[in-house]
PDB file of C-alpha atoms and ligand atoms in Angstrom:
ATOM      1  CA  UNK A 147      10.415 -12.452  41.150  1.00 91.00           C
ATOM      2  CA  UNK A 148      12.748  -9.711  39.927  1.00 95.00           C
ATOM      3  CA  UNK A 149      12.665  -8.100  36.653  1.00 96.00           C
ATOM      4  CA  UNK A 150      15.813  -9.831  35.691  1.00 96.00           C
ATOM      5  CA  UNK A 151      14.631 -13.148  36.512  1.00 96.00           C
ATOM      6  CA  UNK A 152      11.416 -12.414  34.576  1.00 96.00           C
ATOM      7  CA  UNK A 153      13.477 -11.389  31.638  1.00 96.00           C
ATOM      8  CA  UNK A 154      15.713 -14.400  31.762  1.00 96.00           C
ATOM      9  CA  UNK A 155      12.749 -16.734  32.024  1.00 96.00           C
ATOM     10  CA  UNK A 156      11.007 -15.137  29.222  1.00 97.00           C
ATOM     11  CA  UNK A 157      14.094 -15.281  26.970  1.00 97.00           C
ATOM     12  CA  UNK A 158      14.666 -18.886  27.689  1.00 97.00           C
ATOM     13  CA  UNK A 159      11.109 -19.760  27.016  1.00 97.00           C
ATOM     14  CA  UNK A 160      10.898 -17.999  23.697  1.00 97.00           C
ATOM     15  CA  UNK A 161      14.120 -19.471  22.548  1.00 97.00           C
ATOM     16  CA  UNK A 162      13.050 -22.946  23.549  1.00 97.00           C
ATOM     17  CA  UNK A 163       9.740 -22.413  21.585  1.00 97.00           C
ATOM     18  CA  UNK A 164      11.941 -21.765  18.420  1.00 96.00           C
ATOM     19  CA  UNK A 165      11.178 -17.923  18.201  1.00 96.00           C
ATOM     20  CA  UNK A 166      14.016 -16.550  16.083  1.00 93.00           C
ATOM     21  CA  UNK A 167      13.568 -12.932  17.142  1.00 94.00           C
ATOM     22  CA  UNK A 168      13.508 -13.775  20.820  1.00 96.00           C
ATOM     23  CA  UNK A 169      15.745 -10.989  21.902  1.00 95.00           C
ATOM     24  CA  UNK A 170      13.650  -8.318  20.405  1.00 94.00           C
ATOM     25  CA  UNK A 171      10.382  -9.895  21.707  1.00 96.00           C
ATOM     26  CA  UNK A 172      11.691  -9.964  25.224  1.00 97.00           C
ATOM     27  CA  UNK A 173      11.930  -6.415  25.309  1.00 96.00           C
ATOM     28  CA  UNK A 174       8.519  -5.983  23.663  1.00 95.00           C
ATOM     29  CA  UNK A 175       6.741  -8.242  26.265  1.00 96.00           C
ATOM     30  CA  UNK A 176       8.551  -6.496  29.079  1.00 96.00           C
ATOM     31  CA  UNK A 177       7.532  -2.968  27.927  1.00 95.00           C
ATOM     32  CA  UNK A 178       3.888  -4.148  26.810  1.00 95.00           C
ATOM     33  CA  UNK A 179       3.085  -6.182  30.057  1.00 94.00           C
ATOM     34  CA  UNK A 180       5.233  -4.634  32.662  1.00 93.00           C
ATOM     35  CA  UNK A 181       5.612  -1.168  31.335  1.00 93.00           C
ATOM     36  CA  UNK A 182       9.390  -1.599  31.493  1.00 94.00           C
ATOM     37  CA  UNK A 183      11.493  -0.164  28.850  1.00 95.00           C
ATOM     38  CA  UNK A 184      15.194  -1.037  28.279  1.00 94.00           C
ATOM     39  CA  UNK A 185      16.347   2.060  30.059  1.00 94.00           C
ATOM     40  CA  UNK A 186      14.201   1.463  33.104  1.00 93.00           C
ATOM     41  CA  UNK A 187      15.205  -2.279  33.159  1.00 95.00           C
ATOM     42  CA  UNK A 188      18.953  -1.488  33.397  1.00 95.00           C
ATOM     43  CA  UNK A 189      18.366   1.097  36.116  1.00 94.00           C
ATOM     44  CA  UNK A 190      16.849  -1.400  38.470  1.00 94.00           C
ATOM     45  CA  UNK A 191      16.968  -4.789  37.332  1.00 94.00           C
ATOM     46  CA  UNK A 192      16.324  -6.320  40.876  1.00 96.00           C
ATOM     47  CA  UNK A 193      13.163  -4.602  41.305  1.00 94.00           C
ATOM     48  CA  UNK A 194      10.561  -7.026  42.246  1.00 94.00           C
ATOM     49  CA  UNK A 195       7.441  -7.334  40.032  1.00 93.00           C
ATOM     50  CA  UNK A 196       3.865  -8.116  41.517  1.00 93.00           C
ATOM     51  CA  UNK A 197       2.774 -11.850  41.171  1.00 92.00           C
ATOM     52  CA  UNK A 198      -0.243 -10.523  39.268  1.00 93.00           C
ATOM     53  CA  UNK A 199       1.949  -8.895  36.605  1.00 92.00           C
ATOM     54  CA  UNK A 200       3.835 -12.113  36.247  1.00 93.00           C
ATOM     55  CA  UNK A 201       0.579 -14.170  35.864  1.00 93.00           C
ATOM     56  CA  UNK A 202      -0.607 -11.808  33.076  1.00 93.00           C
ATOM     57  CA  UNK A 203       2.651 -12.033  31.303  1.00 95.00           C
ATOM     58  CA  UNK A 204       2.763 -15.906  31.661  1.00 95.00           C
ATOM     59  CA  UNK A 205      -0.586 -15.916  30.024  1.00 96.00           C
ATOM     60  CA  UNK A 206       0.509 -14.270  26.804  1.00 97.00           C
ATOM     61  CA  UNK A 207       3.792 -15.994  26.910  1.00 97.00           C
ATOM     62  CA  UNK A 208       1.962 -19.315  26.593  1.00 97.00           C
ATOM     63  CA  UNK A 209       0.150 -18.223  23.621  1.00 98.00           C
ATOM     64  CA  UNK A 210       3.393 -17.054  22.083  1.00 98.00           C
ATOM     65  CA  UNK A 211       4.948 -20.450  22.733  1.00 97.00           C
ATOM     66  CA  UNK A 212       2.039 -21.793  20.611  1.00 97.00           C
ATOM     67  CA  UNK A 213       3.383 -19.361  18.026  1.00 98.00           C
ATOM     68  CA  UNK A 214       0.432 -17.043  17.848  1.00 98.00           C
ATOM     69  CA  UNK A 215       2.205 -14.047  16.292  1.00 98.00           C
ATOM     70  CA  UNK A 216       3.133 -11.290  18.780  1.00 97.00           C
ATOM     71  CA  UNK A 217       1.120  -8.742  16.804  1.00 97.00           C
ATOM     72  CA  UNK A 218      -2.081 -10.670  17.149  1.00 98.00           C
ATOM     73  CA  UNK A 219      -1.550 -10.997  20.845  1.00 98.00           C
ATOM     74  CA  UNK A 220      -0.789  -7.295  21.316  1.00 97.00           C
ATOM     75  CA  UNK A 221      -3.519  -6.415  18.844  1.00 98.00           C
ATOM     76  CA  UNK A 222      -1.514  -4.058  16.902  1.00 97.00           C
ATOM     77  CA  UNK A 223       1.385  -3.324  14.605  1.00 96.00           C
ATOM     78  CA  UNK A 224       3.376  -0.455  13.355  1.00 97.00           C
ATOM     79  CA  UNK A 225       3.293   0.472   9.729  1.00 98.00           C
ATOM     80  CA  UNK A 226       4.526   3.688   8.095  1.00 98.00           C
ATOM     81  CA  UNK A 227       4.868   5.029  11.587  1.00 98.00           C
ATOM     82  CA  UNK A 228       1.160   4.630  12.189  1.00 98.00           C
ATOM     83  CA  UNK A 229      -0.468   1.955  14.582  1.00 98.00           C
ATOM     84  CA  UNK A 230      -2.836  -0.535  12.949  1.00 98.00           C
ATOM     85  CA  UNK A 231      -5.073  -2.790  14.826  1.00 98.00           C
ATOM     86  CA  UNK A 232      -4.710  -6.420  13.638  1.00 98.00           C
ATOM     87  CA  UNK A 233      -6.311  -9.674  14.570  1.00 98.00           C
ATOM     88  CA  UNK A 234      -6.647 -13.050  13.046  1.00 97.00           C
ATOM     89  CA  UNK A 235      -9.038 -11.647  10.329  1.00 98.00           C
ATOM     90  CA  UNK A 236      -6.120  -9.839   8.550  1.00 98.00           C
ATOM     91  CA  UNK A 237      -2.627 -10.354   7.419  1.00 98.00           C
ATOM     92  CA  UNK A 238       0.010  -8.615   9.573  1.00 98.00           C
ATOM     93  CA  UNK A 239       1.349  -5.609   7.710  1.00 98.00           C
ATOM     94  CA  UNK A 240       4.956  -6.151   6.537  1.00 96.00           C
ATOM     95  CA  UNK A 241       7.664  -3.638   6.404  1.00 95.00           C
ATOM     96  CA  UNK A 242       8.238  -4.779   2.667  1.00 95.00           C
ATOM     97  CA  UNK A 243       4.820  -3.387   1.965  1.00 97.00           C
ATOM     98  CA  UNK A 244       6.124   0.160   2.953  1.00 97.00           C
ATOM     99  CA  UNK A 245       8.073   0.327  -0.233  1.00 97.00           C
ATOM    100  CA  UNK A 246       4.864   0.003  -2.210  1.00 98.00           C
ATOM    101  CA  UNK A 247       3.335   2.805  -0.121  1.00 98.00           C
ATOM    102  CA  UNK A 248       6.314   5.102  -0.510  1.00 98.00           C
ATOM    103  CA  UNK A 249       6.299   4.594  -4.186  1.00 98.00           C
ATOM    104  CA  UNK A 250       2.630   5.081  -4.651  1.00 98.00           C
ATOM    105  CA  UNK A 251       2.829   8.244  -2.524  1.00 98.00           C
ATOM    106  CA  UNK A 252       5.406   9.750  -4.590  1.00 98.00           C
ATOM    107  CA  UNK A 253       3.462   9.084  -7.623  1.00 98.00           C
ATOM    108  CA  UNK A 254       0.153  10.193  -6.383  1.00 98.00           C
ATOM    109  CA  UNK A 255       1.657  13.502  -5.169  1.00 98.00           C
ATOM    110  CA  UNK A 256       3.018  14.197  -8.590  1.00 98.00           C
ATOM    111  CA  UNK A 257      -0.425  13.386 -10.179  1.00 97.00           C
ATOM    112  CA  UNK A 258      -2.143  15.763  -7.566  1.00 98.00           C
ATOM    113  CA  UNK A 259       0.272  18.553  -8.852  1.00 97.00           C
ATOM    114  CA  UNK A 260      -1.003  17.993 -12.326  1.00 96.00           C
ATOM    115  CA  UNK A 261      -4.836  17.448 -11.675  1.00 95.00           C
ATOM    116  CA  UNK A 262      -7.281  18.522  -9.185  1.00 92.00           C
ATOM    117  CA  UNK A 263      -8.358  14.961  -7.794  1.00 95.00           C
ATOM    118  CA  UNK A 264      -6.830  11.577  -7.773  1.00 98.00           C
ATOM    119  CA  UNK A 265      -8.706   8.385  -7.312  1.00 98.00           C
ATOM    120  CA  UNK A 266      -6.929   5.448  -5.694  1.00 98.00           C
ATOM    121  CA  UNK A 267      -8.155   1.971  -4.991  1.00 98.00           C
ATOM    122  CA  UNK A 268      -6.449  -0.375  -2.567  1.00 98.00           C
ATOM    123  CA  UNK A 269      -7.660  -3.968  -3.789  1.00 98.00           C
ATOM    124  CA  UNK A 270      -7.324  -6.858  -1.195  1.00 98.00           C
ATOM    125  CA  UNK A 271      -6.912  -4.226   1.615  1.00 98.00           C
ATOM    126  CA  UNK A 272      -6.835  -6.520   4.505  1.00 98.00           C
ATOM    127  CA  UNK A 273      -6.047  -4.373   7.605  1.00 98.00           C
ATOM    128  CA  UNK A 274      -6.159  -1.351   5.253  1.00 98.00           C
ATOM    129  CA  UNK A 275      -2.541  -0.618   5.821  1.00 98.00           C
ATOM    130  CA  UNK A 276      -1.792   0.450   2.227  1.00 98.00           C
ATOM    131  CA  UNK A 277      -4.832   2.560   1.530  1.00 98.00           C
ATOM    132  CA  UNK A 278      -5.174   4.377   4.924  1.00 98.00           C
ATOM    133  CA  UNK A 279      -1.401   5.251   4.843  1.00 98.00           C
ATOM    134  CA  UNK A 280      -1.769   6.688   1.461  1.00 98.00           C
ATOM    135  CA  UNK A 281      -4.664   8.619   2.436  1.00 98.00           C
ATOM    136  CA  UNK A 282      -2.854  10.036   5.492  1.00 98.00           C
ATOM    137  CA  UNK A 283       0.024  11.080   3.467  1.00 98.00           C
ATOM    138  CA  UNK A 284      -1.956  12.381   0.479  1.00 98.00           C
ATOM    139  CA  UNK A 285      -5.094  13.817   2.060  1.00 98.00           C
ATOM    140  CA  UNK A 286      -6.336  15.151  -1.236  1.00 98.00           C
ATOM    141  CA  UNK A 287      -6.568  11.753  -2.789  1.00 98.00           C
ATOM    142  CA  UNK A 288      -9.835   9.941  -2.747  1.00 98.00           C
ATOM    143  CA  UNK A 289      -9.187   6.425  -1.484  1.00 98.00           C
ATOM    144  CA  UNK A 290     -11.245   3.385  -1.596  1.00 98.00           C
ATOM    145  CA  UNK A 291     -10.445   0.205   0.270  1.00 98.00           C
ATOM    146  CA  UNK A 292     -11.924  -3.053  -0.848  1.00 98.00           C
ATOM    147  CA  UNK A 293     -11.530  -6.574   0.317  1.00 98.00           C
ATOM    148  CA  UNK A 294     -13.526  -9.964  -0.029  1.00 98.00           C
ATOM    149  CA  UNK A 295     -13.551 -10.520   3.476  1.00 98.00           C
ATOM    150  CA  UNK A 296     -16.164  -8.955   5.605  1.00 98.00           C
ATOM    151  CA  UNK A 297     -14.079  -9.535   8.808  1.00 98.00           C
ATOM    152  CA  UNK A 298     -10.952  -7.841   7.202  1.00 98.00           C
ATOM    153  CA  UNK A 299     -12.920  -4.906   6.054  1.00 98.00           C
ATOM    154  CA  UNK A 300     -14.380  -4.451   9.555  1.00 98.00           C
ATOM    155  CA  UNK A 301     -10.602  -4.201  10.684  1.00 98.00           C
ATOM    156  CA  UNK A 302      -9.770  -1.751   7.846  1.00 98.00           C
ATOM    157  CA  UNK A 303     -12.841   0.303   8.831  1.00 98.00           C
ATOM    158  CA  UNK A 304     -11.682   0.478  12.488  1.00 98.00           C
ATOM    159  CA  UNK A 305      -8.183   1.357  11.528  1.00 98.00           C
ATOM    160  CA  UNK A 306      -9.368   4.209   9.236  1.00 98.00           C
ATOM    161  CA  UNK A 307     -11.462   5.554  12.084  1.00 98.00           C
ATOM    162  CA  UNK A 308      -8.771   5.267  14.685  1.00 98.00           C
ATOM    163  CA  UNK A 309      -6.299   7.048  12.339  1.00 98.00           C
ATOM    164  CA  UNK A 310      -8.868   9.760  11.172  1.00 98.00           C
ATOM    165  CA  UNK A 311      -8.513   8.644   7.528  1.00 98.00           C
ATOM    166  CA  UNK A 312     -11.580   9.449   5.657  1.00 98.00           C
ATOM    167  CA  UNK A 313     -11.860   6.562   3.036  1.00 98.00           C
ATOM    168  CA  UNK A 314     -14.669   4.584   1.224  1.00 98.00           C
ATOM    169  CA  UNK A 315     -14.808   0.743   1.894  1.00 98.00           C
ATOM    170  CA  UNK A 316     -16.605  -1.714  -0.557  1.00 98.00           C
ATOM    171  CA  UNK A 317     -16.826  -5.502   0.129  1.00 98.00           C
ATOM    172  CA  UNK A 318     -15.999  -6.939  -3.222  1.00 98.00           C
ATOM    173  CA  UNK A 319     -14.398 -10.143  -4.703  1.00 97.00           C
ATOM    174  CA  UNK A 320     -11.711  -8.332  -6.737  1.00 98.00           C
ATOM    175  CA  UNK A 321     -13.554  -6.039  -9.129  1.00 98.00           C
ATOM    176  CA  UNK A 322     -16.977  -7.629  -8.734  1.00 98.00           C
ATOM    177  CA  UNK A 323     -18.645  -4.548  -6.840  1.00 98.00           C
ATOM    178  CA  UNK A 324     -16.233  -1.986  -7.834  1.00 98.00           C
ATOM    179  CA  UNK A 325     -17.417   0.933  -9.938  1.00 96.00           C
ATOM    180  CA  UNK A 326     -15.952   4.090 -11.574  1.00 95.00           C
ATOM    181  CA  UNK A 327     -12.436   4.550 -12.776  1.00 96.00           C
ATOM    182  CA  UNK A 328      -9.137   5.080 -10.836  1.00 98.00           C
ATOM    183  CA  UNK A 329      -5.763   6.919 -11.400  1.00 98.00           C
ATOM    184  CA  UNK A 330      -4.151   4.112  -9.192  1.00 98.00           C
ATOM    185  CA  UNK A 331      -4.941   0.645  -8.435  1.00 98.00           C
ATOM    186  CA  UNK A 332      -2.661  -0.674  -5.666  1.00 98.00           C
ATOM    187  CA  UNK A 333      -2.629  -4.235  -4.534  1.00 98.00           C
ATOM    188  CA  UNK A 334      -0.719  -6.659  -2.235  1.00 98.00           C
ATOM    189  CA  UNK A 335      -2.766  -9.702  -3.268  1.00 97.00           C
ATOM    190  CA  UNK A 336      -2.360 -13.193  -1.815  1.00 97.00           C
ATOM    191  CA  UNK A 337       0.954 -14.262  -3.789  1.00 96.00           C
ATOM    192  CA  UNK A 338       2.310 -17.406  -1.978  1.00 95.00           C
ATOM    193  CA  UNK A 339       2.145 -20.600  -4.214  1.00 94.00           C
ATOM    194  CA  UNK A 340      -0.121 -23.082  -2.351  1.00 94.00           C
ATOM    195  CA  UNK A 341       2.387 -25.798  -1.756  1.00 94.00           C
ATOM    196  CA  UNK A 342       5.003 -23.254  -0.232  1.00 95.00           C
ATOM    197  CA  UNK A 343       2.649 -22.186   2.458  1.00 95.00           C
ATOM    198  CA  UNK A 344       3.040 -25.651   4.417  1.00 93.00           C
ATOM    199  CA  UNK A 345       6.863 -24.904   4.704  1.00 95.00           C
ATOM    200  CA  UNK A 346       6.472 -21.409   6.228  1.00 95.00           C
ATOM    201  CA  UNK A 347       6.799 -20.514   9.730  1.00 95.00           C
ATOM    202  CA  UNK A 348       4.046 -21.521  12.186  1.00 96.00           C
ATOM    203  CA  UNK A 349       3.177 -18.004  12.932  1.00 96.00           C
ATOM    204  CA  UNK A 350       2.270 -17.444   9.144  1.00 96.00           C
ATOM    205  CA  UNK A 351       1.100 -20.935   8.439  1.00 96.00           C
ATOM    206  CA  UNK A 352      -1.237 -21.515  11.226  1.00 96.00           C
ATOM    207  CA  UNK A 353      -2.450 -18.127  12.293  1.00 97.00           C
ATOM    208  CA  UNK A 354      -2.625 -15.691   9.453  1.00 97.00           C
ATOM    209  CA  UNK A 355      -5.554 -16.102   7.120  1.00 96.00           C
ATOM    210  CA  UNK A 356      -4.883 -18.507   4.338  1.00 94.00           C
ATOM    211  CA  UNK A 357      -7.251 -16.445   2.070  1.00 95.00           C
ATOM    212  CA  UNK A 358      -4.670 -13.575   2.416  1.00 95.00           C
ATOM    213  CA  UNK A 359      -1.650 -15.777   1.567  1.00 95.00           C
ATOM    214  CA  UNK A 360      -2.730 -18.347  -0.988  1.00 94.00           C
ATOM    215  CA  UNK A 361      -2.154 -17.376  -4.488  1.00 95.00           C
ATOM    216  CA  UNK A 362      -3.019 -20.635  -5.803  1.00 93.00           C
ATOM    217  CA  UNK A 363      -0.883 -23.173  -7.649  1.00 91.00           C
ATOM    218  CA  UNK A 364       1.787 -20.825  -9.063  1.00 93.00           C
ATOM    219  CA  UNK A 365       0.885 -17.844  -6.828  1.00 96.00           C
ATOM    220  CA  UNK A 366       0.140 -15.647  -9.675  1.00 97.00           C
ATOM    221  CA  UNK A 367      -3.565 -16.153  -9.937  1.00 97.00           C
ATOM    222  CA  UNK A 368      -4.555 -12.754  -8.428  1.00 98.00           C
ATOM    223  CA  UNK A 369      -2.065 -10.808 -10.374  1.00 98.00           C
ATOM    224  CA  UNK A 370      -3.662 -12.416 -13.626  1.00 97.00           C
ATOM    225  CA  UNK A 371      -7.000 -11.693 -12.704  1.00 97.00           C
ATOM    226  CA  UNK A 372      -6.485  -8.095 -11.495  1.00 98.00           C
ATOM    227  CA  UNK A 373      -4.236  -7.102 -14.515  1.00 98.00           C
ATOM    228  CA  UNK A 374      -6.699  -8.546 -16.863  1.00 97.00           C
ATOM    229  CA  UNK A 375      -9.675  -6.732 -15.284  1.00 97.00           C
ATOM    230  CA  UNK A 376      -7.920  -3.455 -14.052  1.00 97.00           C
ATOM    231  CA  UNK A 377      -8.152  -2.392 -17.673  1.00 92.00           C
ATOM    232  CA  UNK A 378     -11.776  -1.614 -17.170  1.00 94.00           C
ATOM    233  CA  UNK A 379     -11.203   0.468 -14.062  1.00 97.00           C
ATOM    234  CA  UNK A 380      -8.206   2.463 -14.851  1.00 97.00           C
ATOM    235  CA  UNK A 381      -8.194   5.980 -16.327  1.00 96.00           C
ATOM    236  CA  UNK A 382      -6.168   6.386 -19.531  1.00 95.00           C
ATOM    237  CA  UNK A 383      -2.647   6.902 -18.081  1.00 96.00           C
ATOM    238  CA  UNK A 384      -3.508   5.391 -14.812  1.00 97.00           C
ATOM    239  CA  UNK A 385      -1.126   3.165 -12.920  1.00 98.00           C
ATOM    240  CA  UNK A 386      -1.430  -0.290 -11.574  1.00 98.00           C
ATOM    241  CA  UNK A 387       1.143  -1.132  -8.676  1.00 98.00           C
ATOM    242  CA  UNK A 388       1.640  -4.528  -7.057  1.00 98.00           C
ATOM    243  CA  UNK A 389       3.588  -5.952  -4.252  1.00 98.00           C
ATOM    244  CA  UNK A 390       5.080  -9.067  -5.534  1.00 98.00           C
ATOM    245  CA  UNK A 391       7.199 -12.010  -4.180  1.00 96.00           C
ATOM    246  CA  UNK A 392      11.048 -11.849  -4.841  1.00 95.00           C
ATOM    247  CA  UNK A 393      10.881 -14.542  -7.466  1.00 95.00           C
ATOM    248  CA  UNK A 394       7.899 -13.160  -9.453  1.00 97.00           C
ATOM    249  CA  UNK A 395       9.390 -10.163 -11.219  1.00 97.00           C
ATOM    250  CA  UNK A 396       9.816 -11.765 -14.740  1.00 97.00           C
ATOM    251  CA  UNK A 397       6.335 -13.289 -14.526  1.00 98.00           C
ATOM    252  CA  UNK A 398       4.797  -9.956 -13.543  1.00 98.00           C
ATOM    253  CA  UNK A 399       6.580  -8.237 -16.382  1.00 98.00           C
ATOM    254  CA  UNK A 400       5.047 -10.703 -18.832  1.00 98.00           C
ATOM    255  CA  UNK A 401       1.530 -10.499 -17.215  1.00 98.00           C
ATOM    256  CA  UNK A 402       1.467  -6.827 -17.382  1.00 98.00           C
ATOM    257  CA  UNK A 403       2.904  -6.535 -21.015  1.00 97.00           C
ATOM    258  CA  UNK A 404       0.406  -9.003 -22.095  1.00 97.00           C
ATOM    259  CA  UNK A 405      -2.440  -6.853 -20.901  1.00 96.00           C
ATOM    260  CA  UNK A 406      -0.930  -3.972 -22.781  1.00 96.00           C
ATOM    261  CA  UNK A 407       0.526  -2.040 -19.896  1.00 97.00           C
ATOM    262  CA  UNK A 408       3.384   0.432 -20.699  1.00 97.00           C
ATOM    263  CA  UNK A 409       6.222   1.587 -18.571  1.00 97.00           C
ATOM    264  CA  UNK A 410       6.308  -1.689 -16.835  1.00 98.00           C
ATOM    265  CA  UNK A 411       8.895  -1.970 -14.288  1.00 98.00           C
ATOM    266  CA  UNK A 412      10.137  -4.092 -11.329  1.00 98.00           C
ATOM    267  CA  UNK A 413      11.537  -2.447  -8.123  1.00 97.00           C
ATOM    268  CA  UNK A 414      13.588  -3.738  -5.414  1.00 96.00           C
ATOM    269  CA  UNK A 415      12.822  -3.350  -1.513  1.00 94.00           C
ATOM    270  CA  UNK A 416      15.529  -2.398   0.986  1.00 91.00           C
ATOM    271  CA  UNK A 417      17.003  -5.769   1.000  1.00 93.00           C
ATOM    272  CA  UNK A 418      17.523  -5.617  -2.739  1.00 95.00           C
ATOM    273  CA  UNK A 419      14.873  -8.152  -3.659  1.00 97.00           C
ATOM    274  CA  UNK A 420      12.392  -7.643  -6.446  1.00 97.00           C
ATOM    275  CA  UNK A 421       9.400  -6.273  -4.578  1.00 98.00           C
ATOM    276  CA  UNK A 422       6.933  -4.027  -6.567  1.00 98.00           C
ATOM    277  CA  UNK A 423       5.612  -4.473 -10.343  1.00 98.00           C
ATOM    278  CA  UNK A 424       4.515  -1.217 -11.886  1.00 98.00           C
ATOM    279  CA  UNK A 425       2.701  -0.788 -15.131  1.00 98.00           C
ATOM    280  CA  UNK A 426       0.801   2.220 -16.704  1.00 98.00           C
ATOM    281  CA  UNK A 427      -2.192   1.965 -18.910  1.00 97.00           C
ATOM    282  CA  UNK A 428      -1.585   3.717 -22.107  1.00 95.00           C
ATOM    283  CA  UNK A 429      -2.796   7.347 -22.404  1.00 90.00           C
ATOM    284  CA  UNK A 430      -4.049   6.781 -25.916  1.00 80.00           C
ATOM    285  CA  UNK A 431      -5.486   3.299 -26.212  1.00 66.00           C
ATOM    286  CA  UNK A 432      -5.624   2.251 -29.848  1.00 61.00           C
ATOM    287  CA  UNK A 433      -8.667   0.308 -30.611  1.00 54.00           C
TER     288      UNK A 433
HETATM  289  N1  LIG B 769      -3.095  -5.143   1.848  1.00 54.07           N
HETATM  290  C1  LIG B 769      -2.709  -5.767   3.079  1.00 54.07           C
HETATM  291  C2  LIG B 769      -1.246  -5.772   3.406  1.00 54.07           C
HETATM  292  O1  LIG B 769      -0.568  -5.255   2.549  1.00 54.07           O
HETATM  293  C3  LIG B 769      -3.359  -7.300   2.974  1.00 54.07           C
HETATM  294  C4  LIG B 769      -2.565  -8.009   1.880  1.00 54.07           C
HETATM  295  C5  LIG B 769      -3.298  -9.615   1.928  1.00 54.07           C
HETATM  296  O2  LIG B 769      -4.273  -9.890   2.575  1.00 54.07           O
HETATM  297  N2  LIG B 769      -2.801 -10.209   0.983  1.00 54.07           N
HETATM  298  O3  LIG B 769      -0.990  -6.115   4.378  1.00 54.07           O
END
């Protein structure tokens, strides 16, 4: 078969399987499995490819037709310009989450200008994408990653090692095994209301860890639990920063205010949707 025939075949099959972004994925697959980028492709589309290469491509294509996410098949994913390993034990890092990292990095840098050290906790770390990116961008910060899932924490540790980020990891159900106090608590907890999950695309619904998605009945369980307990783990003047779903802004403002957080704010992502909730633990708490 020629590269052109292969390309057409893949495109047709992805499209038939209902994969929305089939055009992009065709190029990803050609590059990954055949080592042929777009430019090379157009230079010689009639080049024959070895049967063996087609067989190996065909194998992943079958998995993709079952709607296994491409990132799990490739075993990696780009986030903040870094390559993170991913598998079915962790949520695939989303571009939306980069907004949280960017905001956190800006604030942490400011803090590091004002004080010698800065303690950061990434709660529900999954692949470690948030905490590891923060550590790489703010090397002086001391970063702790924690997750309830041992499997997720293994992936996070591997990523920290691969990317040369020196971080601490703690297996913990929310704050259960956490000690000390932090200047920043960052979290992208599970926040999808349980009943919504069934309506999501098969890649998410069938392959991403339910435990990383399900925010229980109203989707807000983890925000309430974290906001309530964070108080015991934040320094006076410390910040709590959450990623949120686009419809959760108002709820988050009330949750944070109810717990006594100040400077509460909802920030939008690049698509203009509510994406981040921020709150500051008062500098002087009146008891
Ligand atoms: N912190 C990880 C991420 O942002 C995992 C989040 C999760 O599992 N809910 O991708």
